[in-house]
Amino acid sequence: MEKVLVIGHRNPDTDSICSALAYAHLKKELGVNAEAVRLGEVNKETAYALDYFNLETPRFIEKVDEDVKEVILVDHNEFQQSVSNISDVRIAEVIDHHRVANFETKDPLYFRVEPVGCTATILNKMYKEHQVEIPKHIAGLMVSAIISDSLLFKSPTCTDEDIKAAKELAKIAEVDLDVYGLEMLKAGTDLKDKSMDELLANDAKTFDMNGHKVEINQINAVDLEEVYEKQAEFEKAIKTHVDKNNLSLYLLVVTDILNSNSDVLAIGTESKKVEQAFHVTLTNNRALLKGVVSRKKQIVPNLTDAFNG
Amino acid sequence: MEKVLVIGHRNPDTDSICSALAYAHLKKELGVNAEAVRLGEVNKETAYALDYFNLETPRFIEKVDEDVKEVILVDHNEFQQSVSNISDVRIAEVIDHHRVANFETKDPLYFRVEPVGCTATILNKMYKEHQVEIPKHIAGLMVSAIISDSLLFKSPTCTDEDIKAAKELAKIAEVDLDVYGLEMLKAGTDLKDKSMDELLANDAKTFDMNGHKVEINQINAVDLEEVYEKQAEFEKAIKTHVDKNNLSLYLLVVTDILNSNSDVLAIGTESKKVEQAFHVTLTNNRALLKGVVSRKKQIVPNLTDAFNG
């Protein structure tokens, strides 16, 4: 049977890795020869989840293998966030919870995007729709994805559906949401052993905003100042990255997972757009965005408006 | 409560009108202030269905009313097929069964595209998911949409899901699929009162094929010869249209809904491509394409290959 790859986005986060694995499992149960793959290194948070539930890291690919004709995208739909040769393969399905943009197919497909906090929340419904039981380790991955994307339900992207799904999945996975959740999130804030290049690529996504290339990278932390001890080093590396990639703006978002604020560092010719977008003043290229923890619901829409305004 | 408009595509067909009405009904049952609207004249087939189930034609709009902030798109997602000021409003949902292209939002949304033959087939599932009962007249509209899009299940775009949904809906609507279906399709083949310009614009779509501008217009008929009584008049009007719009090919596809064949009239410098595409010989600019009824699945792909070959 022809193989179908299940692919999360570049610079994968916990949802991209775990939902790829969870959906590949569901497809296999439904008789499809599906394999979850990843487009980058797994972060420490994801590694914690995989280790806890005793699962192997998916295979890394740079591009879709030549003998593969079909792929399924999870947790993303914009082509620039996907595998490099995405235009050469048939996209059979998309399961996602982000805005829809920069996506195009020749043929109809199964395209399911819902405005919930996490791809795994949609997958939880799909398991039910197909009446397939979720095994303990897969439920563990799915609840990890929801905890990660919702910052343990503190993010404004989190919906009642996410909370309900997480509770169901935690039960199957036999974990205490608060205890397991905080341990997993904390594991992700461990930045030691990371090179500056790794930190910059951490969870970076590129967006087109009114013709401007904008890259936004989010790092979770329990101690913001500890991250910014390296500010000078960050700025130097970011400037090089901005020049090399013709970015109009690179925004580093350091998110305090305990207090739900973000301290951002803005570099690029369009850094003033950050001031307009959030009604703040950048001091030493930085600003504290109170109550801002979501790139998708808070940062991208506000910045997009500032670029279009 | 803020009003949400449910919008089908321009040059609306039966699915676009009926699915807008059927989905607006479901949303209202779920507590949303939804109104179905239309972007063009209803055709005679649709008018037959509305009349049969005693429903009013949705309100015509040229653009989204100024006080409306949210819309739901059914049966389309490409912006050029939608209302002119689509970029100025928030798209809350898309329910569709076409390819995804030329679509973009700032925010996550509910975007549901499935590779089935008709939007109403997806809506049938959604009624079940929300456990809302489908009233008789709404079921009538939904089964009409499926009959229309599938040419009573004869189109290669028709899936098992469409047939299953149509059978369920026909039962609720208390109609015999074959009897009602054929009457409705026949109503759509009534070409009298139509000017030559209206006939040429009927269901015309333009495609780029390897740099050539190709326009394909489909007309359903029960008596092909009756349509071609006007062949000389058609040819004259088409030639003027071809010159005016720099078309390489205008293909009039007259589809015999009883026998599932199409008799095509090809005008333009590239009319030979029709011969290559379908292995036929044009006689008097016409050829019978046996078993060909779908522009999307049969005509466009074969012609595209001929232009690329």
Coordinates of C-alpha atoms in Angstrom, one line a residue:
Chain A
M1 CA 0.0 0.0 0.0
E2 CA 1.3 3.5 -0.8
K3 CA 2.7 5.3 2.1
V4 CA 1.2 8.6 3.3
L5 CA 3.3 10.9 5.4
V6 CA 1.8 12.9 8.3
I7 CA 3.7 16.1 8.6
G8 CA 3.7 18.8 11.3
H9 CA 5.2 22.2 10.8
R10 CA 8.9 23.2 10.6
N11 CA 10.5 24.0 14.0
P12 CA 8.1 21.5 15.5
D13 CA 6.4 22.2 18.8
T14 CA 4.7 19.5 20.9
D15 CA 1.4 19.7 19.0
S16 CA 3.2 19.2 15.7
I17 CA 5.0 16.2 16.8
C18 CA 2.4 14.6 19.0
S19 CA -0.5 15.3 16.6
A20 CA 1.5 13.8 13.7
L21 CA 2.0 10.7 15.8
A22 CA -1.6 10.6 17.1
Y23 CA -3.1 11.1 13.6
A24 CA -0.8 8.6 12.0
H25 CA -2.0 6.1 14.6
L26 CA -5.6 6.8 13.8
K27 CA -5.0 6.5 10.0
K28 CA -3.2 3.2 10.6
E29 CA -6.2 1.9 12.6
L30 CA -8.3 2.9 9.6
G31 CA -6.2 0.9 7.3
V32 CA -3.9 3.6 5.8
N33 CA -0.1 3.1 5.6
A34 CA 0.6 6.3 7.5
E35 CA 3.9 7.4 9.0
A36 CA 4.4 10.5 11.2
V37 CA 7.5 12.5 10.3
R38 CA 9.1 15.7 11.6
L39 CA 10.7 18.7 9.9
G40 CA 13.1 19.6 12.7
E41 CA 14.5 18.8 16.1
V42 CA 12.1 18.0 18.9
N43 CA 12.3 20.5 21.7
K44 CA 12.9 19.5 25.3
E45 CA 9.2 19.9 26.2
T46 CA 8.3 17.4 23.5
A47 CA 11.1 15.1 24.4
Y48 CA 9.8 15.1 27.9
A49 CA 6.4 13.9 26.7
L50 CA 7.8 11.3 24.3
D51 CA 10.0 10.0 27.0
Y52 CA 7.2 9.9 29.6
F53 CA 4.9 7.9 27.4
N54 CA 7.8 5.8 26.0
L55 CA 7.4 6.7 22.4
E56 CA 10.1 7.1 19.7
T57 CA 10.8 10.4 18.0
P58 CA 9.4 10.4 14.5
R59 CA 11.8 10.2 11.5
F60 CA 13.3 13.5 10.4
I61 CA 12.8 14.5 6.7
E62 CA 14.1 17.4 4.7
K63 CA 11.8 16.7 1.8
V64 CA 9.1 14.3 1.0
D65 CA 10.6 11.0 -0.1
E66 CA 10.5 10.4 -3.9
D67 CA 8.3 7.4 -3.7
V68 CA 5.7 9.2 -1.6
K69 CA 2.8 10.7 -3.5
E70 CA 0.5 11.8 -0.7
V71 CA 0.9 13.7 2.5
I72 CA -1.3 14.9 5.3
L73 CA -0.5 18.2 7.0
V74 CA -1.3 18.6 10.7
D75 CA -1.0 21.8 12.8
H76 CA -0.2 24.0 9.8
N77 CA -1.4 24.8 6.3
E78 CA 0.8 27.6 5.1
F79 CA 3.2 26.2 2.5
Q80 CA 6.2 28.2 3.8
Q81 CA 5.8 26.4 7.2
S82 CA 5.8 23.0 5.5
V83 CA 8.2 20.6 3.8
S84 CA 10.2 22.2 1.0
N85 CA 8.8 20.2 -1.9
I86 CA 5.1 20.4 -0.7
S87 CA 4.1 21.7 -4.1
D88 CA 5.2 18.5 -5.8
V89 CA 2.9 16.1 -3.8
R90 CA -0.8 15.6 -3.4
I91 CA -2.1 17.0 -0.1
A92 CA -4.8 14.5 0.9
E93 CA -5.8 16.1 4.2
V94 CA -5.1 19.1 6.4
I95 CA -6.0 19.0 10.1
D96 CA -5.2 22.3 11.7
H97 CA -6.3 25.1 14.1
H98 CA -4.5 28.1 12.5
R99 CA -5.5 30.8 10.1
V100 CA -5.7 29.6 6.4
A101 CA -3.3 31.3 4.0
N102 CA -0.7 30.6 1.3
F103 CA -2.4 27.3 0.6
E104 CA -3.5 26.0 -2.7
T105 CA -4.5 22.6 -4.3
K106 CA -5.6 21.5 -7.7
D107 CA -8.1 19.1 -6.4
P108 CA -10.7 18.9 -3.6
L109 CA -9.3 17.5 -0.4
Y110 CA -10.2 16.9 3.3
F111 CA -9.4 20.2 4.9
R112 CA -10.4 20.5 8.5
V113 CA -9.5 23.6 10.5
E114 CA -11.3 24.5 13.7
P115 CA -10.8 27.5 15.9
V116 CA -9.7 25.5 18.9
G117 CA -6.5 25.8 20.9
C118 CA -4.8 22.6 19.7
T119 CA -4.8 20.1 16.8
A120 CA -5.0 17.3 19.2
T121 CA -8.4 18.6 20.4
I122 CA -9.7 18.0 16.8
L123 CA -8.1 14.6 16.7
N124 CA -9.9 13.6 19.9
K125 CA -13.1 14.3 18.1
M126 CA -12.0 12.4 15.0
Y127 CA -11.1 9.3 17.1
K128 CA -14.7 9.4 18.4
E129 CA -16.2 10.0 14.9
H130 CA -14.4 6.9 13.6
Q131 CA -15.1 5.0 16.9
V132 CA -11.5 4.2 17.4
E133 CA -10.3 3.8 20.9
I134 CA -7.3 6.0 22.0
P135 CA -4.6 3.9 23.5
K136 CA -3.0 5.2 26.8
H137 CA 0.3 6.4 25.2
I138 CA -1.4 8.2 22.3
A139 CA -3.8 9.9 24.8
G140 CA -0.7 11.0 26.7
L141 CA 0.8 12.6 23.6
M142 CA -2.5 14.3 22.8
V143 CA -3.0 15.7 26.3
S144 CA 0.7 16.9 26.2
A145 CA -0.1 18.8 23.0
I146 CA -3.1 20.5 24.5
I147 CA -1.1 21.5 27.7
S148 CA 1.6 22.9 25.5
D149 CA -0.5 24.9 23.1
S150 CA -2.7 26.2 25.9
L151 CA 0.0 26.8 28.4
L152 CA -2.0 24.7 30.8
F153 CA -5.3 26.4 29.8
K154 CA -3.9 29.9 30.4
S155 CA -3.7 31.0 26.8
P156 CA -6.6 33.0 25.2
T157 CA -6.4 30.4 22.4
C158 CA -7.7 27.8 24.8
T159 CA -11.4 26.9 24.4
D160 CA -13.8 24.9 26.5
E161 CA -13.4 22.1 23.9
D162 CA -9.7 22.0 24.6
I163 CA -10.2 21.8 28.4
K164 CA -12.8 19.1 28.0
A165 CA -10.6 17.1 25.6
A166 CA -7.6 17.4 27.9
K167 CA -9.6 16.1 30.9
E168 CA -10.8 13.1 28.9
L169 CA -7.3 12.4 27.6
A170 CA -5.6 12.8 31.0
K171 CA -7.9 10.2 32.4
I172 CA -7.0 7.7 29.6
A173 CA -3.3 8.6 29.9
E174 CA -3.5 8.3 33.7
V175 CA -1.8 11.6 34.5
D176 CA -2.7 14.5 36.8
L177 CA -3.1 17.5 34.6
D178 CA -1.6 20.1 36.9
V179 CA 1.3 18.0 38.1
Y180 CA 2.3 16.4 34.7
G181 CA 1.5 19.6 32.9
L182 CA 3.7 21.9 34.9
E183 CA 6.6 19.4 34.8
M184 CA 6.3 19.1 31.0
L185 CA 6.1 22.9 30.5
K186 CA 9.1 23.4 32.8
A187 CA 11.1 20.9 30.9
G188 CA 10.6 23.0 27.8
T189 CA 12.0 26.2 29.5
D190 CA 15.4 24.6 30.0
L191 CA 17.6 26.6 27.5
K192 CA 21.0 25.3 28.6
D193 CA 22.9 23.2 26.0
K194 CA 21.2 25.4 23.3
S195 CA 23.3 27.3 20.8
M196 CA 22.2 30.7 19.8
D197 CA 21.2 29.3 16.4
E198 CA 19.1 26.8 18.0
L199 CA 17.4 29.4 20.2
L200 CA 16.7 31.6 17.2
A201 CA 15.1 28.7 15.3
N202 CA 13.4 27.4 18.5
D203 CA 9.7 28.0 17.6
A204 CA 10.2 30.5 14.8
K205 CA 7.5 31.0 12.2
T206 CA 7.6 33.3 9.2
F207 CA 4.6 35.4 8.1
D208 CA 4.0 37.7 5.1
M209 CA 2.5 40.9 6.4
N210 CA 1.5 43.3 3.7
G211 CA 4.6 42.4 1.6
H212 CA 6.9 42.3 4.6
K213 CA 8.6 39.2 5.8
V214 CA 8.1 38.9 9.5
E215 CA 9.6 36.1 11.7
I216 CA 8.2 35.5 15.2
N217 CA 9.9 33.2 17.6
Q218 CA 8.4 32.2 21.0
I219 CA 10.4 30.9 23.9
N220 CA 8.7 29.8 27.1
A221 CA 10.4 30.7 30.4
V222 CA 9.9 30.7 34.1
D223 CA 12.4 33.4 34.6
L224 CA 12.4 36.2 31.9
E225 CA 15.6 37.9 33.2
E226 CA 17.5 34.7 32.9
V227 CA 16.7 34.5 29.2
Y228 CA 17.6 38.2 28.7
E229 CA 21.0 37.8 30.3
K230 CA 22.0 36.9 26.7
Q231 CA 20.2 39.9 25.1
A232 CA 23.4 41.3 23.5
E233 CA 24.2 37.9 22.1
F234 CA 20.6 37.5 20.9
E235 CA 20.6 40.9 19.1
K236 CA 23.8 40.2 17.3
A237 CA 22.6 36.8 16.0
I238 CA 19.2 38.2 15.1
K239 CA 20.7 41.1 13.1
T240 CA 22.7 38.6 11.0
H241 CA 19.6 36.5 10.6
V242 CA 17.5 39.5 9.6
D243 CA 20.0 40.6 6.9
K244 CA 20.5 37.1 5.5
N245 CA 16.8 36.5 5.2
N246 CA 15.6 40.0 4.2
L247 CA 13.3 40.2 7.2
S248 CA 11.5 43.4 7.9
L249 CA 11.0 42.3 11.5
Y250 CA 12.2 39.6 13.8
L251 CA 10.3 39.4 17.0
L252 CA 11.5 37.3 19.9
V253 CA 8.7 36.6 22.3
V254 CA 9.8 35.4 25.7
T255 CA 6.7 34.2 27.5
D256 CA 6.5 33.9 31.3
I257 CA 4.4 30.7 31.7
L258 CA 3.7 31.3 35.3
N259 CA 2.5 34.9 35.1
S260 CA 1.2 34.9 31.5
N261 CA 3.1 37.9 30.2
S262 CA 5.6 38.2 27.4
D263 CA 8.7 40.2 27.1
V264 CA 9.5 40.8 23.5
L265 CA 12.7 41.8 21.6
A266 CA 12.1 43.5 18.2
I267 CA 14.8 43.8 15.6
G268 CA 14.4 45.1 12.0
T269 CA 13.5 48.1 10.0
E270 CA 9.8 47.7 10.9
S271 CA 10.3 47.3 14.7
K272 CA 8.1 50.4 15.2
K273 CA 5.2 48.3 14.1
V274 CA 5.4 46.4 17.4
E275 CA 4.9 49.7 19.2
Q276 CA 1.8 50.5 17.1
A277 CA 0.4 47.0 17.4
F278 CA 0.6 46.8 21.2
H279 CA 0.6 50.5 22.3
V280 CA 3.9 50.1 24.0
T281 CA 7.3 51.8 23.7
L282 CA 10.3 49.7 22.9
T283 CA 13.1 50.5 25.3
N284 CA 16.5 48.9 24.5
N285 CA 14.5 47.1 21.7
R286 CA 12.3 45.4 24.3
A287 CA 8.8 45.8 25.7
L288 CA 6.6 43.9 28.2
L289 CA 3.3 42.8 26.7
K290 CA 1.0 42.2 29.7
G291 CA -1.3 39.3 29.4
V292 CA 0.1 38.4 26.0
V293 CA 1.0 34.7 25.6
S294 CA -0.5 33.7 22.3
R295 CA 1.3 34.3 19.0
K296 CA -1.7 33.2 17.0
K297 CA -4.5 35.1 18.8
Q298 CA -2.6 38.1 20.1
I299 CA 0.6 38.8 18.4
V300 CA -0.1 37.9 14.7
P301 CA -3.5 39.6 14.4
N302 CA -2.3 42.8 16.1
L303 CA 0.9 43.0 14.1
T304 CA -0.9 42.2 10.8
D305 CA -3.3 45.1 11.5
A306 CA -0.3 47.4 12.2
F307 CA 1.3 46.4 8.9
N308 CA -1.9 46.9 7.0
G309 CA -2.9 50.1 8.8
Chain B
M1 CA -27.4 39.7 18.3
E2 CA -25.1 40.4 15.4
K3 CA -26.2 39.1 12.1
V4 CA -24.1 36.5 10.2
L5 CA -24.6 36.2 6.5
V6 CA -24.4 32.7 4.8
I7 CA -23.1 33.2 1.3
G8 CA -22.9 30.9 -1.7
H9 CA -20.8 31.6 -4.9
R10 CA -21.5 34.0 -7.7
N11 CA -23.6 32.7 -10.6
P12 CA -25.3 30.5 -8.0
D13 CA -26.2 27.0 -8.7
T14 CA -28.7 24.9 -6.7
D15 CA -26.1 23.8 -4.1
S16 CA -25.0 27.4 -3.5
I17 CA -28.6 28.6 -2.8
C18 CA -29.9 25.5 -1.0
S19 CA -26.8 24.9 1.2
A20 CA -26.9 28.6 2.2
L21 CA -30.5 28.2 3.3
A22 CA -29.9 24.8 4.9
Y23 CA -26.8 26.0 6.9
A24 CA -28.5 29.3 7.9
H25 CA -31.3 27.1 9.3
L26 CA -28.9 25.0 11.3
K27 CA -27.1 28.0 12.7
K28 CA -30.4 29.6 13.7
E29 CA -31.3 26.4 15.6
L30 CA -27.9 26.7 17.3
G31 CA -28.7 30.2 18.4
V32 CA -26.9 32.3 15.7
N33 CA -28.7 35.2 14.0
A34 CA -27.9 33.8 10.5
E35 CA -29.4 34.8 7.1
A36 CA -28.8 33.1 3.8
V37 CA -28.1 35.5 0.9
R38 CA -27.4 35.1 -2.8
L39 CA -24.9 36.7 -5.2
G40 CA -26.9 36.3 -8.4
E41 CA -30.1 35.2 -10.1
V42 CA -31.4 31.8 -9.2
N43 CA -31.6 29.5 -12.2
K44 CA -34.8 27.6 -13.2
E45 CA -33.6 24.4 -11.6
T46 CA -33.1 26.1 -8.2
A47 CA -36.4 28.0 -8.6
Y48 CA -38.2 24.6 -9.1
A49 CA -36.7 23.3 -5.8
L50 CA -37.6 26.4 -3.8
D51 CA -41.1 26.4 -5.2
Y52 CA -41.6 22.7 -4.6
F53 CA -40.6 23.0 -0.9
N54 CA -42.3 26.3 -0.6
L55 CA -39.3 28.4 0.4
E56 CA -38.5 32.0 -0.5
T57 CA -35.6 33.0 -2.6
P58 CA -32.8 34.4 -0.4
R59 CA -32.1 38.1 -0.5
F60 CA -29.8 39.3 -3.2
I61 CA -26.7 41.2 -2.1
E62 CA -24.0 42.9 -4.2
K63 CA -21.8 43.4 -1.2
V64 CA -21.9 42.5 2.5
D65 CA -24.1 45.1 4.4
E66 CA -22.1 47.7 6.3
D67 CA -23.5 46.6 9.7
V68 CA -22.5 42.9 9.1
K69 CA -19.1 41.9 10.5
E70 CA -19.1 38.1 10.0
V71 CA -19.9 35.9 7.1
I72 CA -20.0 32.1 6.4
L73 CA -19.0 30.9 3.0
V74 CA -20.7 27.8 1.6
D75 CA -19.9 25.9 -1.6
H76 CA -16.9 28.1 -2.4
N77 CA -13.7 29.4 -0.9
E78 CA -11.9 31.3 -3.6
F79 CA -12.3 35.0 -3.1
Q80 CA -12.9 35.8 -6.7
Q81 CA -16.0 33.7 -6.6
S82 CA -17.3 35.4 -3.5
V83 CA -18.9 38.7 -2.6
S84 CA -16.9 41.8 -3.8
N85 CA -16.0 43.1 -0.3
I86 CA -15.1 39.7 1.2
S87 CA -11.7 41.0 2.3
D88 CA -13.4 43.6 4.6
V89 CA -15.3 41.1 6.7
R90 CA -14.4 38.3 9.1
I91 CA -15.0 34.9 7.6
A92 CA -16.2 32.8 10.5
E93 CA -16.7 29.6 8.6
V94 CA -16.2 27.9 5.3
I95 CA -18.2 24.7 4.4
D96 CA -17.2 23.6 0.9
H97 CA -16.3 20.7 -1.4
H98 CA -13.9 22.4 -3.9
R99 CA -10.2 22.8 -4.1
V100 CA -8.8 25.4 -1.7
A101 CA -7.1 28.4 -3.4
N102 CA -7.0 32.2 -3.3
F103 CA -8.2 32.2 0.3
E104 CA -6.7 33.9 3.3
T105 CA -7.7 34.9 6.8
K106 CA -6.0 36.7 9.6
D107 CA -7.5 34.5 12.3
P108 CA -8.3 30.9 12.8
L109 CA -11.7 29.9 11.6
Y110 CA -13.9 26.9 11.2
F111 CA -12.9 25.7 7.7
R112 CA -14.4 22.4 6.5
V113 CA -13.8 21.1 3.1
E114 CA -14.4 17.5 2.2
P115 CA -13.8 15.8 -1.1
V116 CA -17.5 14.9 -1.7
G117 CA -19.8 15.8 -4.5
C118 CA -21.9 18.4 -2.8
T119 CA -21.9 20.9 0.1
A120 CA -25.2 19.6 1.3
T121 CA -23.7 16.2 2.0
I122 CA -21.4 17.8 4.5
L123 CA -24.3 19.7 6.0
N124 CA -26.2 16.5 6.5
K125 CA -23.3 15.3 8.7
M126 CA -23.2 18.6 10.6
Y127 CA -26.9 18.4 11.4
K128 CA -26.2 15.0 12.9
E129 CA -23.1 16.1 14.8
H130 CA -25.2 18.9 16.4
Q131 CA -28.1 16.6 16.9
V132 CA -30.5 19.0 15.2
E133 CA -33.4 17.5 13.4
I134 CA -33.7 18.4 9.7
P135 CA -37.2 19.7 8.9
K136 CA -38.9 18.4 5.8
H137 CA -38.5 21.5 3.6
I138 CA -34.8 21.9 4.5
A139 CA -34.1 18.2 3.7
G140 CA -35.9 18.9 0.4
L141 CA -33.4 21.7 -0.4
M142 CA -30.5 19.5 0.6
V143 CA -31.5 16.6 -1.5
S144 CA -32.1 19.0 -4.4
A145 CA -28.5 20.3 -4.1
I146 CA -27.1 16.7 -4.2
I147 CA -29.2 15.8 -7.2
S148 CA -28.1 18.9 -9.0
D149 CA -24.3 18.6 -8.3
S150 CA -24.3 14.9 -9.0
L151 CA -26.7 14.9 -12.0
L152 CA -28.7 12.3 -10.2
F153 CA -25.6 10.4 -9.1
K154 CA -24.3 10.1 -12.7
S155 CA -21.4 12.5 -12.3
P156 CA -17.9 11.1 -11.5
T157 CA -17.8 13.7 -8.7
C158 CA -20.5 11.8 -6.9
T159 CA -19.3 9.7 -3.9
D160 CA -20.9 7.0 -1.8
E161 CA -21.4 9.6 0.9
D162 CA -23.5 11.8 -1.4
I163 CA -25.7 8.9 -2.4
K164 CA -26.2 7.8 1.2
A165 CA -27.0 11.4 2.2
A166 CA -29.4 11.9 -0.7
K167 CA -31.3 8.7 0.2
E168 CA -31.7 9.8 3.9
L169 CA -32.8 13.3 2.9
A170 CA -35.3 12.1 0.2
K171 CA -37.0 10.1 2.9
I172 CA -37.3 13.1 5.3
A173 CA -38.4 15.3 2.3
E174 CA -40.9 12.6 1.2
V175 CA -39.8 12.7 -2.4
D176 CA -39.0 9.9 -4.8
L177 CA -35.4 10.5 -5.8
D178 CA -35.8 9.5 -9.5
V179 CA -39.1 11.2 -10.1
Y180 CA -38.4 14.4 -8.2
G181 CA -34.8 14.5 -9.3
L182 CA -35.6 14.2 -13.0
E183 CA -38.3 16.8 -12.8
M184 CA -36.0 19.2 -11.1
L185 CA -33.1 18.7 -13.5
K186 CA -35.5 19.0 -16.5
A187 CA -36.8 22.3 -15.1
G188 CA -33.2 23.6 -15.3
T189 CA -33.0 22.7 -19.0
D190 CA -35.7 25.1 -20.0
L191 CA -33.8 27.6 -22.1
K192 CA -36.7 29.7 -23.4
D193 CA -36.8 33.3 -22.3
K194 CA -33.0 33.3 -22.3
S195 CA -31.2 35.7 -24.6
M196 CA -28.1 34.5 -26.5
D197 CA -25.9 36.5 -24.1
E198 CA -27.5 34.8 -21.1
L199 CA -27.0 31.4 -22.7
L200 CA -23.3 32.2 -23.3
A201 CA -22.8 33.4 -19.7
N202 CA -25.0 30.5 -18.3
D203 CA -22.4 28.6 -16.3
A204 CA -19.2 29.8 -18.0
K205 CA -15.9 29.5 -16.3
T206 CA -12.5 30.7 -17.7
F207 CA -9.3 28.7 -17.4
D208 CA -5.7 29.3 -18.2
M209 CA -4.3 26.4 -20.1
N210 CA -0.6 26.6 -20.9
G211 CA -0.9 30.3 -21.6
H212 CA -4.2 29.9 -23.6
K213 CA -7.4 31.4 -22.4
V214 CA -10.1 28.8 -22.5
E215 CA -13.8 29.3 -21.6
I216 CA -16.0 26.4 -20.9
N217 CA -19.8 26.8 -20.6
Q218 CA -22.1 23.9 -19.6
I219 CA -25.8 23.7 -20.4
N220 CA -27.9 20.8 -19.2
A221 CA -30.5 19.5 -21.7
V222 CA -32.9 16.6 -22.2
D223 CA -33.0 17.2 -26.0
L224 CA -29.6 18.0 -27.5
E225 CA -31.0 18.7 -30.9
E226 CA -33.4 21.3 -29.5
V227 CA -30.5 23.3 -28.2
Y228 CA -28.5 22.9 -31.4
E229 CA -31.4 24.2 -33.5
K230 CA -29.8 27.5 -32.7
Q231 CA -26.3 26.4 -33.6
A232 CA -25.7 29.1 -36.3
E233 CA -26.8 31.7 -33.8
F234 CA -24.6 30.3 -31.1
E235 CA -21.5 30.2 -33.4
K236 CA -22.0 33.8 -34.4
A237 CA -22.3 35.0 -30.8
I238 CA -19.4 32.8 -29.7
K239 CA -17.1 34.1 -32.4
T240 CA -17.8 37.7 -31.4
H241 CA -17.2 36.7 -27.7
V242 CA -13.9 34.8 -28.6
D243 CA -12.5 37.8 -30.5
K244 CA -13.5 40.3 -27.9
N245 CA -11.9 38.3 -25.1
N246 CA -8.9 36.9 -26.9
L247 CA -10.0 33.3 -26.2
S248 CA -8.0 30.5 -27.8
L249 CA -11.0 28.2 -27.3
Y250 CA -14.7 28.5 -26.3
L251 CA -16.2 25.2 -25.5
L252 CA -20.0 24.9 -25.3
V253 CA -20.8 21.7 -23.5
V254 CA -24.4 20.6 -23.9
T255 CA -24.9 17.8 -21.5
D256 CA -27.7 15.2 -22.0
I257 CA -28.8 14.6 -18.5
L258 CA -30.8 11.5 -19.4
N259 CA -28.1 9.6 -21.2
S260 CA -25.0 11.1 -19.6
N261 CA -23.3 12.3 -22.8
S262 CA -22.2 15.7 -23.8
D263 CA -22.4 17.2 -27.3
V264 CA -19.8 20.0 -27.5
L265 CA -19.4 22.9 -29.8
A266 CA -15.8 24.1 -30.1
I267 CA -14.9 27.6 -31.5
G268 CA -11.4 29.1 -31.6
T269 CA -7.9 28.7 -33.1
E270 CA -7.2 25.8 -30.7
S271 CA -10.4 23.8 -31.3
K272 CA -8.2 20.9 -32.5
K273 CA -7.2 20.5 -28.8
V274 CA -10.7 19.1 -28.2
E275 CA -10.1 16.4 -30.7
Q276 CA -6.8 15.4 -29.1
A277 CA -8.3 15.6 -25.6
F278 CA -11.2 13.3 -26.2
H279 CA -10.0 11.3 -29.3
V280 CA -12.9 12.5 -31.4
T281 CA -13.3 14.4 -34.7
L282 CA -15.1 17.7 -34.8
T283 CA -17.7 17.7 -37.5
N284 CA -19.4 21.0 -38.2
N285 CA -17.5 22.2 -35.1
R286 CA -19.2 19.6 -32.9
A287 CA -18.4 16.3 -31.3
L288 CA -20.3 13.8 -29.1
L289 CA -18.3 13.0 -25.9
K290 CA -19.7 9.7 -24.6
G291 CA -20.0 9.4 -20.9
V292 CA -18.6 12.9 -20.3
V293 CA -20.8 15.0 -17.9
S294 CA -18.3 16.7 -15.5
R295 CA -16.4 19.8 -16.3
K296 CA -14.3 19.5 -13.1
K297 CA -13.4 15.9 -13.3
Q298 CA -13.5 15.1 -17.1
I299 CA -13.3 18.1 -19.3
V300 CA -10.9 20.4 -17.6
P301 CA -8.2 17.8 -16.8
N302 CA -8.3 16.2 -20.3
L303 CA -8.2 19.6 -22.0
T304 CA -5.4 20.8 -19.7
D305 CA -3.4 17.7 -20.7
A306 CA -4.0 18.3 -24.4
F307 CA -2.8 21.9 -24.1
N308 CA 0.3 20.8 -22.1
G309 CA 1.1 17.9 -24.4

